[in-house]
Amino acid sequence: MTVISVRHALILAAVAALTTGCGLPAELDREVDPERTAAQTQPRSSAEDRSGTGPSAGAQPPTRGAAGLPPSEDGQGCPGAGVRVSAGVVTAAMGLRAMTVTLTNCGERDQRLNGYPDVRVRDVDRKRMNVTVLKGSGPITTLDDPGPHPVALRAGESAYSVFVWRYSAVDPATQRGSGVYVEIAPAAGGDRQTVEPEGGLDVGGTGLLGTTAWQKVVD
């Protein structure tokens, strides 16, 4: 089981490996400068990470609000299922994209997760797109994935999954090829909630969307 401390999130990229494995930051670096060797690559300073700069800044694990709950983006209360789903900022590096999705237990009962989110992608007309949703990040990129494992969320606690994809052709005038609406459930058969990522998922009509298993956000 992989658990990432929120206190380290400002220093480590959201989806960086806790071991010496290859995480998304290294992959994003290769996208930006593919000819740079590992010996030439210098780690960013903690000050740079805290400033929110750099290619992996937008794909950080979520942090809790002052009251223990991330603020609701739509201003609404807790849905009937007792969980609230929200999408983070889309991080872009050349053709690679990443986005953190957060699930928060906004109810009073404990919530349990074990595995991957169930995802559907719809276009600007809300028609379902022929996007293949993967459990894991391959063959899109190399990204640490904790795999299915029990995650227990008490009231106010959160878990997150990282979505990754490659850019595909999108018509900027009509938004054709862009996943404007993303329906996300905690697991297959669960109640889906719709999020609208800023700029949409430019995954194309027949693209691949990788996901990591839910992992808990801890203080």
Tab-separated table of C-alpha atoms in Angstrom:
chain	number	residue	atom	x	y	z
A	1	MET	CA	0.000	0.000	0.000
A	2	THR	CA	1.345	3.448	-0.901
A	3	VAL	CA	0.441	6.427	1.309
A	4	ILE	CA	1.660	9.941	0.518
A	5	SER	CA	1.758	12.588	3.236
A	6	VAL	CA	0.140	15.874	2.349
A	7	ARG	CA	2.926	17.651	4.244
A	8	HIS	CA	5.337	16.322	1.645
A	9	ALA	CA	3.096	17.168	-1.296
A	10	LEU	CA	4.542	20.636	-1.724
A	11	ILE	CA	8.021	19.144	-1.986
A	12	LEU	CA	7.240	15.968	-3.863
A	13	ALA	CA	5.141	15.849	-7.005
A	14	ALA	CA	1.728	14.369	-6.511
A	15	VAL	CA	2.511	11.221	-8.346
A	16	ALA	CA	6.211	10.912	-7.646
A	17	ALA	CA	7.412	7.520	-6.494
A	18	LEU	CA	8.106	7.044	-2.795
A	19	THR	CA	10.965	4.785	-3.809
A	20	THR	CA	13.518	5.181	-6.579
A	21	GLY	CA	11.023	4.154	-9.228
A	22	CYS	CA	10.109	6.340	-12.163
A	23	GLY	CA	7.219	8.715	-11.415
A	24	LEU	CA	5.324	11.253	-13.476
A	25	PRO	CA	7.755	14.150	-12.811
A	26	ALA	CA	10.571	12.243	-14.509
A	27	GLU	CA	8.262	11.342	-17.372
A	28	LEU	CA	7.167	14.952	-17.747
A	29	ASP	CA	10.813	16.034	-17.773
A	30	ARG	CA	11.520	13.598	-20.590
A	31	GLU	CA	8.537	14.967	-22.515
A	32	VAL	CA	9.901	18.494	-22.258
A	33	ASP	CA	13.549	17.583	-22.986
A	34	PRO	CA	13.812	14.012	-24.306
A	35	GLU	CA	17.547	14.308	-25.059
A	36	ARG	CA	18.514	15.119	-21.501
A	37	THR	CA	20.188	12.173	-19.757
A	38	ALA	CA	19.537	11.072	-16.225
A	39	ALA	CA	22.993	12.247	-15.207
A	40	GLN	CA	22.275	15.714	-16.517
A	41	THR	CA	18.872	15.972	-14.841
A	42	GLN	CA	19.006	18.008	-11.646
A	43	PRO	CA	16.188	17.774	-9.071
A	44	ARG	CA	14.150	20.889	-8.526
A	45	SER	CA	14.610	22.716	-5.287
A	46	SER	CA	11.945	22.582	-2.608
A	47	ALA	CA	11.420	26.314	-3.099
A	48	GLU	CA	10.494	25.729	-6.726
A	49	ASP	CA	8.014	23.034	-5.730
A	50	ARG	CA	6.447	25.181	-3.035
A	51	SER	CA	5.996	27.977	-5.542
A	52	GLY	CA	3.830	25.705	-7.679
A	53	THR	CA	6.100	26.046	-10.701
A	54	GLY	CA	7.369	23.232	-12.866
A	55	PRO	CA	5.569	20.663	-14.998
A	56	SER	CA	4.263	18.534	-12.142
A	57	ALA	CA	2.917	21.340	-9.974
A	58	GLY	CA	-0.691	20.877	-11.020
A	59	ALA	CA	-0.871	17.148	-10.254
A	60	GLN	CA	-0.320	17.318	-6.515
A	61	PRO	CA	-2.193	15.298	-3.908
A	62	PRO	CA	-5.091	17.390	-2.611
A	63	THR	CA	-4.940	19.160	0.713
A	64	ARG	CA	-7.765	19.611	3.174
A	65	GLY	CA	-9.516	22.877	3.885
A	66	ALA	CA	-9.386	24.563	7.256
A	67	ALA	CA	-12.476	22.671	8.396
A	68	GLY	CA	-11.074	19.303	7.293
A	69	LEU	CA	-12.949	19.216	4.007
A	70	PRO	CA	-11.798	20.484	0.625
A	71	PRO	CA	-14.082	23.336	-0.433
A	72	SER	CA	-16.904	22.362	-2.737
A	73	GLU	CA	-16.197	23.697	-6.211
A	74	ASP	CA	-19.869	24.001	-7.075
A	75	GLY	CA	-20.929	25.374	-3.712
A	76	GLN	CA	-23.336	22.471	-3.179
A	77	GLY	CA	-23.619	20.308	-0.113
A	78	CYS	CA	-22.889	16.619	0.239
A	79	PRO	CA	-24.463	14.366	-2.434
A	80	GLY	CA	-26.743	11.558	-1.382
A	81	ALA	CA	-24.010	8.945	-1.713
A	82	GLY	CA	-22.057	10.682	1.024
A	83	VAL	CA	-19.012	11.429	-1.099
A	84	ARG	CA	-17.988	14.402	-3.222
A	85	VAL	CA	-15.770	14.134	-6.306
A	86	SER	CA	-13.707	17.029	-7.636
A	87	ALA	CA	-11.092	17.470	-10.352
A	88	GLY	CA	-7.777	19.260	-9.952
A	89	VAL	CA	-5.784	21.312	-12.420
A	90	VAL	CA	-4.731	19.615	-15.664
A	91	THR	CA	-0.939	19.500	-15.901
A	92	ALA	CA	0.496	19.582	-19.408
A	93	ALA	CA	3.999	18.751	-20.613
A	94	MET	CA	4.286	18.438	-24.376
A	95	GLY	CA	1.897	15.599	-25.290
A	96	LEU	CA	1.429	14.211	-21.788
A	97	ARG	CA	-1.415	15.266	-19.501
A	98	ALA	CA	-2.170	14.556	-15.835
A	99	MET	CA	-4.974	15.464	-13.448
A	100	THR	CA	-5.686	14.603	-9.825
A	101	VAL	CA	-9.236	13.533	-8.938
A	102	THR	CA	-10.255	13.756	-5.284
A	103	LEU	CA	-13.021	11.846	-3.529
A	104	THR	CA	-14.037	13.205	-0.116
A	105	ASN	CA	-16.262	11.592	2.476
A	106	CYS	CA	-18.588	14.515	3.124
A	107	GLY	CA	-21.148	12.444	5.009
A	108	GLU	CA	-21.280	11.042	8.514
A	109	ARG	CA	-20.733	7.351	7.746
A	110	ASP	CA	-17.412	5.700	6.935
A	111	GLN	CA	-16.713	5.069	3.255
A	112	ARG	CA	-14.609	2.215	1.901
A	113	LEU	CA	-12.738	2.063	-1.383
A	114	ASN	CA	-10.718	-0.723	-2.961
A	115	GLY	CA	-9.524	-0.268	-6.505
A	116	TYR	CA	-10.002	2.153	-9.366
A	117	PRO	CA	-12.600	4.819	-10.119
A	118	ASP	CA	-15.240	4.022	-12.690
A	119	VAL	CA	-15.058	6.662	-15.426
A	120	ARG	CA	-17.048	7.753	-18.447
A	121	VAL	CA	-16.053	10.634	-20.706
A	122	ARG	CA	-18.576	12.739	-22.626
A	123	ASP	CA	-18.144	15.404	-25.263
A	124	VAL	CA	-19.500	18.942	-25.455
A	125	ASP	CA	-22.914	17.556	-26.483
A	126	ARG	CA	-22.816	15.084	-23.567
A	127	LYS	CA	-22.455	12.158	-25.945
A	128	ARG	CA	-20.336	9.347	-24.585
A	129	MET	CA	-16.881	9.264	-26.162
A	130	ASN	CA	-15.144	6.070	-27.216
A	131	VAL	CA	-12.345	6.540	-24.693
A	132	THR	CA	-10.715	3.438	-23.257
A	133	VAL	CA	-10.283	3.831	-19.501
A	134	LEU	CA	-7.348	1.830	-18.167
A	135	LYS	CA	-6.602	0.488	-14.706
A	136	GLY	CA	-3.068	1.744	-14.485
A	137	SER	CA	-1.053	4.144	-16.618
A	138	GLY	CA	0.532	1.864	-19.218
A	139	PRO	CA	0.950	2.177	-22.160
A	140	ILE	CA	0.462	5.936	-21.750
A	141	THR	CA	3.395	6.564	-19.428
A	142	THR	CA	5.373	5.100	-16.527
A	143	LEU	CA	3.655	6.017	-13.292
A	144	ASP	CA	3.659	4.452	-9.832
A	145	ASP	CA	0.288	2.917	-9.031
A	146	PRO	CA	-0.475	1.485	-5.565
A	147	GLY	CA	-2.911	-0.999	-7.088
A	148	PRO	CA	-6.167	-2.087	-5.443
A	149	HIS	CA	-6.004	-1.958	-1.657
A	150	PRO	CA	-8.525	-1.185	1.104
A	151	VAL	CA	-8.984	2.517	1.796
A	152	ALA	CA	-11.211	3.530	4.709
A	153	LEU	CA	-12.410	7.121	4.833
A	154	ARG	CA	-13.958	8.593	7.929
A	155	ALA	CA	-16.038	11.747	7.741
A	156	GLY	CA	-13.921	14.549	6.289
A	157	GLU	CA	-11.188	12.268	4.922
A	158	SER	CA	-10.230	12.036	1.245
A	159	ALA	CA	-8.663	9.753	-1.323
A	160	TYR	CA	-7.307	10.562	-4.761
A	161	SER	CA	-6.576	9.023	-8.137
A	162	VAL	CA	-4.332	10.401	-10.867
A	163	PHE	CA	-5.621	10.466	-14.458
A	164	VAL	CA	-3.102	10.515	-17.323
A	165	TRP	CA	-3.539	10.708	-21.081
A	166	ARG	CA	-1.862	11.817	-24.299
A	167	TYR	CA	-2.990	14.811	-26.296
A	168	SER	CA	-5.080	14.033	-29.347
A	169	ALA	CA	-6.516	16.341	-31.965
A	170	VAL	CA	-9.166	18.691	-30.622
A	171	ASP	CA	-11.055	21.264	-32.662
A	172	PRO	CA	-10.661	24.492	-30.668
A	173	ALA	CA	-13.741	26.023	-32.282
A	174	THR	CA	-16.187	23.180	-31.595
A	175	GLN	CA	-14.314	21.311	-28.805
A	176	ARG	CA	-14.726	18.105	-30.787
A	177	GLY	CA	-12.360	15.516	-29.352
A	178	SER	CA	-12.432	17.091	-25.895
A	179	GLY	CA	-13.866	15.314	-22.870
A	180	VAL	CA	-15.832	18.223	-21.452
A	181	TYR	CA	-17.815	16.158	-18.949
A	182	VAL	CA	-16.215	13.369	-16.937
A	183	GLU	CA	-18.484	11.046	-14.953
A	184	ILE	CA	-16.726	9.436	-12.005
A	185	ALA	CA	-17.917	6.805	-9.523
A	186	PRO	CA	-15.913	5.365	-6.616
A	187	ALA	CA	-16.171	1.933	-8.261
A	188	ALA	CA	-18.141	0.110	-10.930
A	189	GLY	CA	-21.834	0.234	-10.142
A	190	GLY	CA	-21.511	3.264	-7.884
A	191	ASP	CA	-23.237	6.592	-8.238
A	192	ARG	CA	-21.417	8.802	-10.750
A	193	GLN	CA	-20.750	12.479	-10.308
A	194	THR	CA	-19.936	14.762	-13.208
A	195	VAL	CA	-16.922	17.054	-13.135
A	196	GLU	CA	-15.912	19.556	-15.790
A	197	PRO	CA	-12.103	19.818	-15.853
A	198	GLU	CA	-10.879	23.241	-16.893
A	199	GLY	CA	-10.109	23.021	-20.594
A	200	GLY	CA	-11.508	19.487	-20.821
A	201	LEU	CA	-9.629	16.253	-21.435
A	202	ASP	CA	-8.023	16.633	-24.859
A	203	VAL	CA	-7.911	12.880	-25.224
A	204	GLY	CA	-9.577	12.665	-28.635
A	205	GLY	CA	-12.536	10.573	-29.705
A	206	THR	CA	-10.785	7.211	-29.362
A	207	GLY	CA	-8.040	7.934	-26.867
A	208	LEU	CA	-6.695	6.161	-23.801
A	209	LEU	CA	-7.201	7.409	-20.250
A	210	GLY	CA	-5.047	5.915	-17.511
A	211	THR	CA	-6.041	5.934	-13.838
A	212	THR	CA	-4.331	4.992	-10.595
A	213	ALA	CA	-6.063	3.161	-7.772
A	214	TRP	CA	-7.546	5.239	-4.984
A	215	GLN	CA	-5.063	6.110	-2.276
A	216	LYS	CA	-5.693	7.949	0.931
A	217	VAL	CA	-4.773	11.558	1.590
A	218	VAL	CA	-3.161	11.768	5.023
A	219	ASP	CA	-1.968	14.697	7.108
